[in-house]
mmCIF file of C-alpha atoms in Angstrom:
data_model
loop_
_atom_site.group_PDB
_atom_site.id
_atom_site.type_symbol
_atom_site.label_atom_id
_atom_site.label_comp_id
_atom_site.label_asym_id
_atom_site.label_seq_id
_atom_site.Cartn_x
_atom_site.Cartn_y
_atom_site.Cartn_z
ATOM 1 C CA MET A 271 368.687 -33.121 132.417
ATOM 2 C CA LEU A 272 370.923 -36.432 131.654
ATOM 3 C CA THR A 273 370.815 -39.242 133.699
ATOM 4 C CA CYS A 274 374.130 -40.568 133.549
ATOM 5 C CA ILE A 275 376.051 -43.240 135.123
ATOM 6 C CA GLY A 276 379.943 -43.074 136.019
ATOM 7 C CA LEU A 277 382.325 -46.121 135.820
ATOM 8 C CA MET A 278 385.851 -45.380 137.550
ATOM 9 C CA SER A 279 388.580 -47.707 138.187
ATOM 10 C CA GLY A 280 391.346 -45.854 139.650
ATOM 11 C CA THR A 281 395.222 -47.092 140.209
ATOM 12 C CA SER A 282 394.619 -48.754 143.347
ATOM 13 C CA LEU A 283 393.247 -51.227 140.411
ATOM 14 C CA ASP A 284 390.913 -52.911 143.125
ATOM 15 C CA GLY A 285 388.039 -52.988 140.970
ATOM 16 C CA VAL A 286 385.090 -50.749 139.397
ATOM 17 C CA ASP A 287 383.618 -47.835 140.933
ATOM 18 C CA VAL A 288 379.666 -47.121 139.532
ATOM 19 C CA ALA A 289 377.640 -43.976 140.031
ATOM 20 C CA LEU A 290 374.396 -42.439 139.328
ATOM 21 C CA LEU A 291 373.600 -38.826 138.721
ATOM 22 C CA LYS A 292 371.012 -36.478 137.294
ATOM 23 C CA THR A 293 373.057 -33.637 135.614
ATOM 24 C CA ASP A 294 373.172 -31.060 132.542
ATOM 25 C CA GLY A 295 376.973 -30.853 132.836
ATOM 26 C CA VAL A 296 376.691 -27.976 134.929
ATOM 27 C CA VAL A 297 373.949 -28.353 137.590
ATOM 28 C CA ILE A 298 373.607 -31.252 139.342
ATOM 29 C CA GLU A 299 370.182 -32.220 140.326
ATOM 30 C CA SER A 300 370.024 -35.472 142.234
ATOM 31 C CA PHE A 301 372.937 -38.291 143.072
ATOM 32 C CA GLY A 302 371.733 -41.729 142.857
ATOM 33 C CA PRO A 303 372.805 -44.928 143.801
ATOM 34 C CA THR A 304 376.585 -46.067 144.394
ATOM 35 C CA ALA A 305 378.363 -49.154 144.143
ATOM 36 C CA THR A 306 382.005 -50.912 143.964
ATOM 37 C CA TYR A 307 382.830 -54.138 141.895
ATOM 38 C CA SER A 308 386.008 -55.724 142.865
ATOM 39 C CA TYR A 309 388.067 -57.343 140.207
ATOM 40 C CA GLY A 310 388.433 -60.819 139.694
ATOM 41 C CA VAL A 311 392.079 -62.629 140.222
ATOM 42 C CA ASP A 312 392.699 -62.775 136.675
ATOM 43 C CA THR A 313 391.056 -59.258 135.731
ATOM 44 C CA LYS A 314 393.734 -57.831 138.282
ATOM 45 C CA GLN A 315 396.509 -59.812 137.409
ATOM 46 C CA ALA A 316 396.224 -58.856 133.726
ATOM 47 C CA ILE A 317 396.017 -55.200 134.382
ATOM 48 C CA MET A 318 398.322 -55.124 136.402
ATOM 49 C CA GLN A 319 400.935 -57.087 133.644
ATOM 50 C CA ALA A 320 399.843 -54.436 131.333
ATOM 51 C CA LEU A 321 401.234 -51.353 133.627
ATOM 52 C CA GLY A 322 403.618 -49.533 131.693
ATOM 53 C CA ASP A 323 404.636 -49.777 127.885
ATOM 54 C CA GLN A 324 406.069 -53.305 128.462
ATOM 55 C CA GLY A 325 403.175 -55.292 129.243
ATOM 56 C CA PRO A 326 400.286 -57.019 126.942
ATOM 57 C CA VAL A 327 397.539 -55.291 126.408
ATOM 58 C CA ASP A 328 394.765 -56.231 124.559
ATOM 59 C CA MET A 329 393.612 -59.117 127.197
ATOM 60 C CA ALA A 330 393.548 -57.034 129.932
ATOM 61 C CA GLU A 331 391.835 -54.660 127.990
ATOM 62 C CA THR A 332 388.845 -57.152 127.062
ATOM 63 C CA SER A 333 389.265 -57.961 130.407
ATOM 64 C CA LEU A 334 388.322 -54.940 132.230
ATOM 65 C CA THR A 335 385.967 -54.243 129.758
ATOM 66 C CA TRP A 336 383.635 -57.421 130.444
ATOM 67 C CA ALA A 337 384.107 -56.660 134.145
ATOM 68 C CA HIS A 338 382.894 -53.162 133.524
ATOM 69 C CA VAL A 339 379.634 -54.437 131.584
ATOM 70 C CA SER A 340 379.054 -57.257 134.494
ATOM 71 C CA ALA A 341 379.188 -54.159 137.034
ATOM 72 C CA VAL A 342 376.803 -52.029 134.666
ATOM 73 C CA PHE A 343 374.268 -54.619 134.539
ATOM 74 C CA ASP A 344 374.878 -55.741 138.526
ATOM 75 C CA PHE A 345 374.107 -51.926 139.311
ATOM 76 C CA LEU A 346 370.781 -51.328 136.866
ATOM 77 C CA SER A 347 369.507 -54.717 138.254
ATOM 78 C CA LYS A 348 369.725 -54.530 141.693
ATOM 79 C CA ASN A 349 368.511 -50.593 141.772
ATOM 80 C CA ASN A 350 365.726 -51.461 139.378
ATOM 81 C CA ILE A 351 366.670 -49.160 136.877
ATOM 82 C CA ASN A 352 365.878 -50.068 133.073
ATOM 83 C CA ALA A 353 368.632 -49.610 130.395
ATOM 84 C CA ASP A 354 366.756 -47.391 128.679
ATOM 85 C CA GLU A 355 366.525 -44.850 131.170
ATOM 86 C CA ILE A 356 370.588 -44.270 131.177
ATOM 87 C CA ASP A 357 371.464 -41.506 128.761
ATOM 88 C CA LEU A 358 375.172 -41.739 129.049
ATOM 89 C CA LEU A 359 377.925 -43.936 130.770
ATOM 90 C CA GLY A 360 381.390 -42.380 131.656
ATOM 91 C CA PHE A 361 383.455 -44.761 130.943
ATOM 92 C CA HIS A 362 386.897 -43.966 132.398
ATOM 93 C CA GLY A 363 388.957 -46.984 131.547
ATOM 94 C CA GLN A 364 392.474 -47.858 133.195
ATOM 95 C CA THR A 365 395.114 -45.714 133.141
ATOM 96 C CA ILE A 366 398.248 -48.397 132.300
ATOM 97 C CA LEU A 367 400.617 -45.558 131.440
ATOM 98 C CA HIS A 368 400.826 -41.805 132.368
ATOM 99 C CA ARG A 369 403.751 -39.665 130.807
ATOM 100 C CA PRO A 370 402.568 -36.687 130.275
ATOM 101 C CA GLU A 371 406.479 -35.113 129.763
ATOM 102 C CA GLU A 372 406.456 -36.836 126.932
ATOM 103 C CA GLY A 373 402.968 -36.066 125.269
ATOM 104 C CA ILE A 374 401.369 -39.615 126.555
ATOM 105 C CA THR A 375 398.785 -40.818 128.942
ATOM 106 C CA ARG A 376 396.898 -44.099 128.181
ATOM 107 C CA GLN A 377 393.621 -45.561 128.729
ATOM 108 C CA ILE A 378 392.303 -49.200 128.339
ATOM 109 C CA GLY A 379 389.008 -49.992 127.694
ATOM 110 C CA ASN A 380 387.118 -50.733 125.132
ATOM 111 C CA GLY A 381 384.031 -47.980 124.544
ATOM 112 C CA GLN A 382 382.460 -49.729 121.614
ATOM 113 C CA LEU A 383 382.496 -53.060 123.539
ATOM 114 C CA LEU A 384 380.414 -51.578 126.591
ATOM 115 C CA ALA A 385 378.267 -49.974 124.220
ATOM 116 C CA ASN A 386 377.221 -52.613 122.037
ATOM 117 C CA GLU A 387 377.162 -54.827 125.272
ATOM 118 C CA THR A 388 374.888 -52.417 127.422
ATOM 119 C CA SER A 389 373.164 -50.516 124.705
ATOM 120 C CA ILE A 390 373.574 -47.438 126.356
ATOM 121 C CA ASP A 391 375.678 -44.472 124.646
ATOM 122 C CA VAL A 392 379.290 -43.960 126.206
ATOM 123 C CA ILE A 393 381.842 -41.287 126.711
ATOM 124 C CA SER A 394 385.605 -42.242 127.169
ATOM 125 C CA ASP A 395 388.945 -41.225 126.219
ATOM 126 C CA PHE A 396 388.326 -38.405 128.541
ATOM 127 C CA ARG A 397 392.099 -37.689 128.676
ATOM 128 C CA THR A 398 393.962 -37.448 125.960
ATOM 129 C CA LYS A 399 392.749 -34.129 124.315
ATOM 130 C CA ASP A 400 393.843 -32.482 127.456
ATOM 131 C CA VAL A 401 397.198 -33.880 126.868
ATOM 132 C CA GLU A 402 397.300 -33.357 123.381
ATOM 133 C CA ASN A 403 396.899 -29.682 124.361
ATOM 134 C CA GLY A 404 399.603 -29.476 126.774
ATOM 135 C CA GLY A 405 398.577 -30.589 130.120
ATOM 136 C CA GLU A 406 399.179 -32.917 132.184
ATOM 137 C CA GLY A 407 395.686 -35.509 131.724
ATOM 138 C CA ALA A 408 395.137 -35.502 135.419
ATOM 139 C CA PRO A 409 394.028 -34.372 137.772
ATOM 140 C CA PHE A 410 390.180 -34.331 136.232
ATOM 141 C CA ALA A 411 388.094 -34.431 139.545
ATOM 142 C CA PRO A 412 388.124 -30.926 140.525
ATOM 143 C CA VAL A 413 385.585 -29.993 138.067
ATOM 144 C CA LEU A 414 383.256 -31.778 140.500
ATOM 145 C CA HIS A 415 385.001 -30.767 143.605
ATOM 146 C CA GLN A 416 384.433 -27.280 142.616
ATOM 147 C CA ALA A 417 380.883 -28.041 141.458
ATOM 148 C CA LEU A 418 379.853 -29.629 145.201
ATOM 149 C CA SER A 419 381.673 -27.033 147.177
ATOM 150 C CA GLN A 420 379.595 -23.786 146.225
ATOM 151 C CA SER A 421 377.975 -23.683 149.701
ATOM 152 C CA LEU A 422 381.008 -24.811 151.928
ATOM 153 C CA GLU A 423 382.768 -22.830 153.475
ATOM 154 C CA GLN A 424 386.503 -21.326 151.042
ATOM 155 C CA PRO A 425 389.269 -22.016 150.715
ATOM 156 C CA LEU A 426 389.146 -25.334 151.138
ATOM 157 C CA ALA A 427 391.613 -28.579 149.992
ATOM 158 C CA VAL A 428 389.650 -31.624 148.545
ATOM 159 C CA LEU A 429 392.353 -34.728 148.539
ATOM 160 C CA ASN A 430 391.790 -37.545 146.922
ATOM 161 C CA VAL A 431 394.239 -40.641 148.293
ATOM 162 C CA GLY A 432 393.887 -43.266 145.737
ATOM 163 C CA GLY A 433 396.860 -45.222 144.001
ATOM 164 C CA VAL A 434 398.629 -41.871 143.638
ATOM 165 C CA SER A 435 396.963 -38.687 146.008
ATOM 166 C CA ASN A 436 396.001 -35.140 144.292
ATOM 167 C CA VAL A 437 394.634 -31.821 146.114
ATOM 168 C CA THR A 438 392.035 -29.570 144.286
ATOM 169 C CA TRP A 439 392.234 -25.886 145.952
ATOM 170 C CA ILE A 440 389.093 -23.874 145.594
ATOM 171 C CA GLY A 441 389.052 -20.951 146.943
ATOM 172 C CA ASN A 442 386.494 -17.932 145.829
ATOM 173 C CA GLY A 443 385.469 -19.354 141.738
ATOM 174 C CA ASP A 444 389.198 -20.045 141.662
ATOM 175 C CA ILE A 445 390.500 -23.514 141.556
ATOM 176 C CA LEU A 446 394.071 -25.333 140.891
ATOM 177 C CA ALA A 447 394.802 -28.668 141.614
ATOM 178 C CA CYS A 448 397.925 -31.167 141.319
ATOM 179 C CA ASP A 449 398.904 -34.416 142.234
ATOM 180 C CA THR A 450 400.919 -34.631 145.279
ATOM 181 C CA GLY A 451 402.988 -37.688 144.963
ATOM 182 C CA PRO A 452 402.122 -41.105 146.492
ATOM 183 C CA GLY A 453 398.780 -42.234 147.615
ATOM 184 C CA ASN A 454 398.045 -46.228 148.365
ATOM 185 C CA ALA A 455 400.187 -47.638 145.854
ATOM 186 C CA LEU A 456 403.290 -47.855 147.286
ATOM 187 C CA LEU A 457 402.247 -49.366 150.653
ATOM 188 C CA ASP A 458 399.766 -51.336 149.073
ATOM 189 C CA ASP A 459 402.912 -53.440 147.149
ATOM 190 C CA TRP A 460 404.818 -53.351 149.965
ATOM 191 C CA CYS A 461 401.936 -54.998 151.768
ATOM 192 C CA ARG A 462 402.140 -57.891 149.011
ATOM 193 C CA LYS A 463 405.434 -58.399 148.846
ATOM 194 C CA HIS A 464 405.851 -58.462 152.888
ATOM 195 C CA PHE A 465 402.578 -59.872 154.343
ATOM 196 C CA ASP A 466 400.931 -60.988 151.623
ATOM 197 C CA GLN A 467 397.980 -58.550 151.876
ATOM 198 C CA GLU A 468 395.869 -56.553 149.831
ATOM 199 C CA PHE A 469 396.414 -53.299 151.075
ATOM 200 C CA ASP A 470 397.385 -52.147 155.225
ATOM 201 C CA GLU A 471 393.676 -52.253 156.478
ATOM 202 C CA ASP A 472 393.276 -49.582 159.011
ATOM 203 C CA GLY A 473 396.623 -48.812 159.156
ATOM 204 C CA ARG A 474 397.492 -51.602 161.267
ATOM 205 C CA LEU A 475 400.980 -52.557 160.088
ATOM 206 C CA ALA A 476 402.045 -49.200 159.544
ATOM 207 C CA ARG A 477 401.272 -48.213 163.145
ATOM 208 C CA SER A 478 403.097 -51.320 164.680
ATOM 209 C CA GLY A 479 406.524 -50.335 162.794
ATOM 210 C CA VAL A 480 408.731 -47.264 163.341
ATOM 211 C CA CYS A 481 409.281 -44.609 160.435
ATOM 212 C CA HIS A 482 412.851 -43.645 159.571
ATOM 213 C CA GLU A 483 412.310 -39.935 158.868
ATOM 214 C CA GLY A 484 415.897 -39.624 157.619
ATOM 215 C CA ILE A 485 414.190 -42.308 154.529
ATOM 216 C CA VAL A 486 411.489 -40.460 154.509
ATOM 217 C CA GLU A 487 413.979 -36.906 153.496
ATOM 218 C CA GLN A 488 415.630 -38.753 150.731
ATOM 219 C CA LEU A 489 412.107 -40.454 149.488
ATOM 220 C CA VAL A 490 410.877 -36.279 148.878
ATOM 221 C CA ALA A 491 414.267 -35.327 147.628
ATOM 222 C CA HIS A 492 412.671 -36.989 144.447
ATOM 223 C CA PRO A 493 412.458 -34.327 141.739
ATOM 224 C CA PHE A 494 408.929 -34.362 140.787
ATOM 225 C CA PHE A 495 408.849 -32.493 144.507
ATOM 226 C CA ASN A 496 410.831 -29.568 142.923
ATOM 227 C CA ARG A 497 408.349 -29.245 139.827
ATOM 228 C CA PRO A 498 405.696 -26.193 139.855
ATOM 229 C CA ALA A 499 402.363 -26.991 139.629
ATOM 230 C CA PRO A 500 400.032 -28.735 137.634
ATOM 231 C CA LYS A 501 401.629 -31.733 137.799
ATOM 232 C CA SER A 502 400.835 -35.466 137.495
ATOM 233 C CA LEU A 503 402.028 -38.617 137.994
ATOM 234 C CA ASP A 504 401.973 -42.387 136.939
ATOM 235 C CA ARG A 505 401.498 -44.793 139.607
ATOM 236 C CA ASP A 506 404.681 -46.370 139.807
ATOM 237 C CA ASP A 507 406.891 -43.411 139.269
ATOM 238 C CA PHE A 508 408.212 -44.161 142.598
ATOM 239 C CA ALA A 509 408.255 -47.700 142.660
ATOM 240 C CA ALA A 510 411.981 -47.934 142.088
ATOM 241 C CA TRP A 511 412.651 -44.936 143.749
ATOM 242 C CA SER A 512 411.127 -46.021 147.199
ATOM 243 C CA SER A 513 412.026 -49.644 147.254
ATOM 244 C CA GLU A 514 415.911 -48.973 146.855
ATOM 245 C CA ARG A 515 415.765 -46.758 149.854
ATOM 246 C CA VAL A 516 413.271 -48.895 152.027
ATOM 247 C CA LYS A 517 414.264 -52.254 150.825
ATOM 248 C CA ASP A 518 416.429 -53.477 154.451
ATOM 249 C CA LEU A 519 413.914 -52.250 156.687
ATOM 250 C CA SER A 520 411.820 -54.545 158.233
ATOM 251 C CA PRO A 521 408.623 -55.069 156.817
ATOM 252 C CA GLU A 522 406.847 -53.163 159.879
ATOM 253 C CA ASP A 523 408.935 -50.338 159.639
ATOM 254 C CA GLY A 524 408.894 -50.046 155.593
ATOM 255 C CA ALA A 525 404.848 -49.960 156.130
ATOM 256 C CA ALA A 526 405.301 -47.035 158.735
ATOM 257 C CA THR A 527 408.609 -44.992 155.988
ATOM 258 C CA LEU A 528 406.330 -45.457 153.344
ATOM 259 C CA LEU A 529 403.024 -44.266 154.573
ATOM 260 C CA ALA A 530 404.971 -41.186 156.168
ATOM 261 C CA PHE A 531 406.123 -40.114 152.745
ATOM 262 C CA THR A 532 402.841 -40.397 151.562
ATOM 263 C CA VAL A 533 402.016 -37.848 154.270
ATOM 264 C CA GLU A 534 405.035 -35.709 154.044
ATOM 265 C CA SER A 535 404.478 -35.157 150.543
ATOM 266 C CA ILE A 536 400.880 -34.052 150.674
ATOM 267 C CA ALA A 537 402.054 -31.764 153.801
ATOM 268 C CA ARG A 538 404.681 -29.969 151.056
ATOM 269 C CA ALA A 539 401.761 -29.331 148.459
ATOM 270 C CA GLN A 540 400.683 -26.330 150.863
ATOM 271 C CA ALA A 541 403.106 -24.652 149.458
ATOM 272 C CA ILE A 542 402.069 -24.459 146.049
ATOM 273 C CA LEU A 543 398.351 -23.562 147.549
ATOM 274 C CA PRO A 544 397.536 -19.961 146.549
ATOM 275 C CA GLU A 545 396.388 -19.294 150.221
ATOM 276 C CA PRO A 546 396.142 -21.420 153.301
ATOM 277 C CA VAL A 547 393.222 -23.513 154.199
ATOM 278 C CA GLN A 548 391.575 -24.399 157.072
ATOM 279 C CA ARG A 549 390.089 -27.932 155.943
ATOM 280 C CA TRP A 550 391.043 -30.792 154.094
ATOM 281 C CA LEU A 551 388.158 -32.967 152.579
ATOM 282 C CA VAL A 552 389.434 -36.898 152.023
ATOM 283 C CA CYS A 553 388.293 -39.059 149.410
ATOM 284 C CA GLY A 554 389.589 -42.095 148.247
ATOM 285 C CA GLY A 555 390.659 -45.159 149.733
ATOM 286 C CA GLY A 556 393.130 -43.538 152.072
ATOM 287 C CA ARG A 557 390.275 -42.226 153.824
ATOM 288 C CA LYS A 558 389.469 -45.707 155.255
ATOM 289 C CA ASN A 559 393.225 -45.828 157.259
ATOM 290 C CA SER A 560 392.612 -44.039 160.410
ATOM 291 C CA TYR A 561 396.434 -44.436 161.141
ATOM 292 C CA LEU A 562 397.140 -42.363 157.730
ATOM 293 C CA MET A 563 394.185 -39.916 158.339
ATOM 294 C CA GLU A 564 395.697 -39.342 162.373
ATOM 295 C CA THR A 565 399.504 -38.837 161.105
ATOM 296 C CA LEU A 566 398.178 -36.347 158.321
ATOM 297 C CA GLN A 567 396.087 -34.243 160.776
ATOM 298 C CA ASN A 568 398.758 -34.033 162.832
ATOM 299 C CA ARG A 569 401.087 -32.788 159.952
ATOM 300 C CA LEU A 570 398.989 -30.428 158.288
ATOM 301 C CA GLY A 571 398.136 -28.992 162.124
ATOM 302 C CA THR A 572 394.474 -28.518 160.464
ATOM 303 C CA GLU A 573 391.283 -30.008 160.183
ATOM 304 C CA VAL A 574 391.450 -33.486 158.118
ATOM 305 C CA SER A 575 387.970 -34.688 157.611
ATOM 306 C CA PRO A 576 386.618 -37.460 155.616
ATOM 307 C CA VAL A 577 384.457 -36.152 152.349
ATOM 308 C CA GLU A 578 381.321 -37.654 153.843
ATOM 309 C CA ALA A 579 381.588 -34.992 156.962
ATOM 310 C CA VAL A 580 380.245 -32.655 154.387
ATOM 311 C CA GLY A 581 377.334 -35.035 152.751
ATOM 312 C CA TRP A 582 379.771 -36.591 149.981
ATOM 313 C CA ASP A 583 380.044 -40.183 149.414
ATOM 314 C CA GLY A 584 383.894 -40.606 149.459
ATOM 315 C CA ASP A 585 383.675 -44.115 147.928
ATOM 316 C CA GLY A 586 381.717 -42.860 144.478
ATOM 317 C CA LEU A 587 382.820 -39.473 144.628
ATOM 318 C CA GLU A 588 385.440 -40.353 141.284
ATOM 319 C CA ALA A 589 382.571 -42.442 139.388
ATOM 320 C CA GLN A 590 380.382 -39.233 140.169
ATOM 321 C CA ALA A 591 383.041 -37.263 138.374
ATOM 322 C CA PHE A 592 383.279 -38.984 135.188
ATOM 323 C CA ALA A 593 379.245 -39.145 135.098
ATOM 324 C CA TYR A 594 379.381 -35.409 135.867
ATOM 325 C CA MET A 595 382.209 -35.300 133.009
ATOM 326 C CA ALA A 596 380.017 -37.716 130.426
ATOM 327 C CA ALA A 597 377.179 -35.034 130.544
ATOM 328 C CA ARG A 598 379.847 -32.251 130.055
ATOM 329 C CA SER A 599 381.449 -33.535 127.036
ATOM 330 C CA LEU A 600 378.477 -34.270 125.320
ATOM 331 C CA LYS A 601 377.619 -30.560 125.853
ATOM 332 C CA GLU A 602 381.595 -29.727 124.790
ATOM 333 C CA LEU A 603 382.100 -27.924 128.299
ATOM 334 C CA PRO A 604 385.436 -27.722 129.434
ATOM 335 C CA LEU A 605 386.734 -30.803 131.698
ATOM 336 C CA SER A 606 390.007 -29.537 132.480
ATOM 337 C CA PHE A 607 391.748 -26.168 132.629
ATOM 338 C CA PRO A 608 394.823 -24.353 132.924
ATOM 339 C CA SER A 609 394.898 -24.089 136.572
ATOM 340 C CA THR A 610 394.322 -28.170 137.544
ATOM 341 C CA THR A 611 396.212 -29.668 134.213
ATOM 342 C CA GLY A 612 398.303 -26.905 133.129
ATOM 343 C CA VAL A 613 396.087 -27.198 129.328
ATOM 344 C CA ASN A 614 396.676 -24.086 126.947
ATOM 345 C CA LYS A 615 392.792 -23.368 127.765
ATOM 346 C CA PRO A 616 390.045 -24.900 129.237
ATOM 347 C CA MET A 617 389.429 -27.961 127.410
ATOM 348 C CA THR A 618 386.712 -30.522 126.443
ATOM 349 C CA GLY A 619 387.515 -33.927 125.807
ATOM 350 C CA GLY A 620 385.844 -37.550 125.612
ATOM 351 C CA ARG A 621 384.909 -39.491 122.490
ATOM 352 C CA LEU A 622 381.355 -40.647 122.176
ATOM 353 C CA TYR A 623 380.417 -44.220 121.134
ATOM 354 C CA LYS A 624 376.914 -45.335 119.813
ATOM 355 C CA PRO A 625 375.566 -49.054 120.169
ATOM 356 C CA LEU A 626 375.916 -50.772 117.193
#
């Protein structure tokens, strides 16, 4: 068994999730502690300026990597773990550009610097090989969702609501996954602009507004929703599309309408699932928004629960996924599949960096 630490920074740009697990890349022997480290203001600002294909990257990559170095050292110290007890770091980095239709996905993060500073082997660059072989490069956590779901009633949907939302359908050995549409990113950006808040805590702002259903219908007319699965999104794929349509709404009504857009896009993904499910398990920051969860359950008409309901760690799940995938990468096991990313065959990935 390998002792692995996964490091994940998602499209919400809120910081670094860290998780430890022991695995051989197939069986998960045990889960260790998890933690989250928020980005400093300067790091977050540098990352946001690097998003897309126009911003400066070098400063953002260096700042982000040092934030990960700091997170690893603090995590090891607080959990009384020596670096030589860790076999691998699974380092996702930060996605700044994702255009799979053009064969492009870009994650920043200096794997060699992280390996050198921590004296631990690092595997990063998980997505490139998938895209080079016809895949969308996302989502990647489904391989862990499937491993964790063996004892659960199926078919089952695992929904991640981060900056972008994605769903994993699991049923009797089969798996299908895709991005469903926006997650928290649009609402987060709206809150920064109109309320000077990083996010809508517990959905209070959206709950206080009125949803404009006609605008939601316009929003879900985006061409993405007519594409077959598997399919994936960049964090900002809906930014211009949504801002043009909600710009004249009050701040509260805009929040309510953007939240409803996220919910409606998830609901419409039911049409691509091979079979209906009786239960949706939700991970990512969106599960902490009670108004989002209530609205989602009402719209789906079935049980919607945070993943903690089945004993999973909703804050650490994606970091656990990259710890798990680091072990799989080392053993050249598949990380993605035709039914999860559209890659032409089950595909491994990742690049190994050894300390110098």
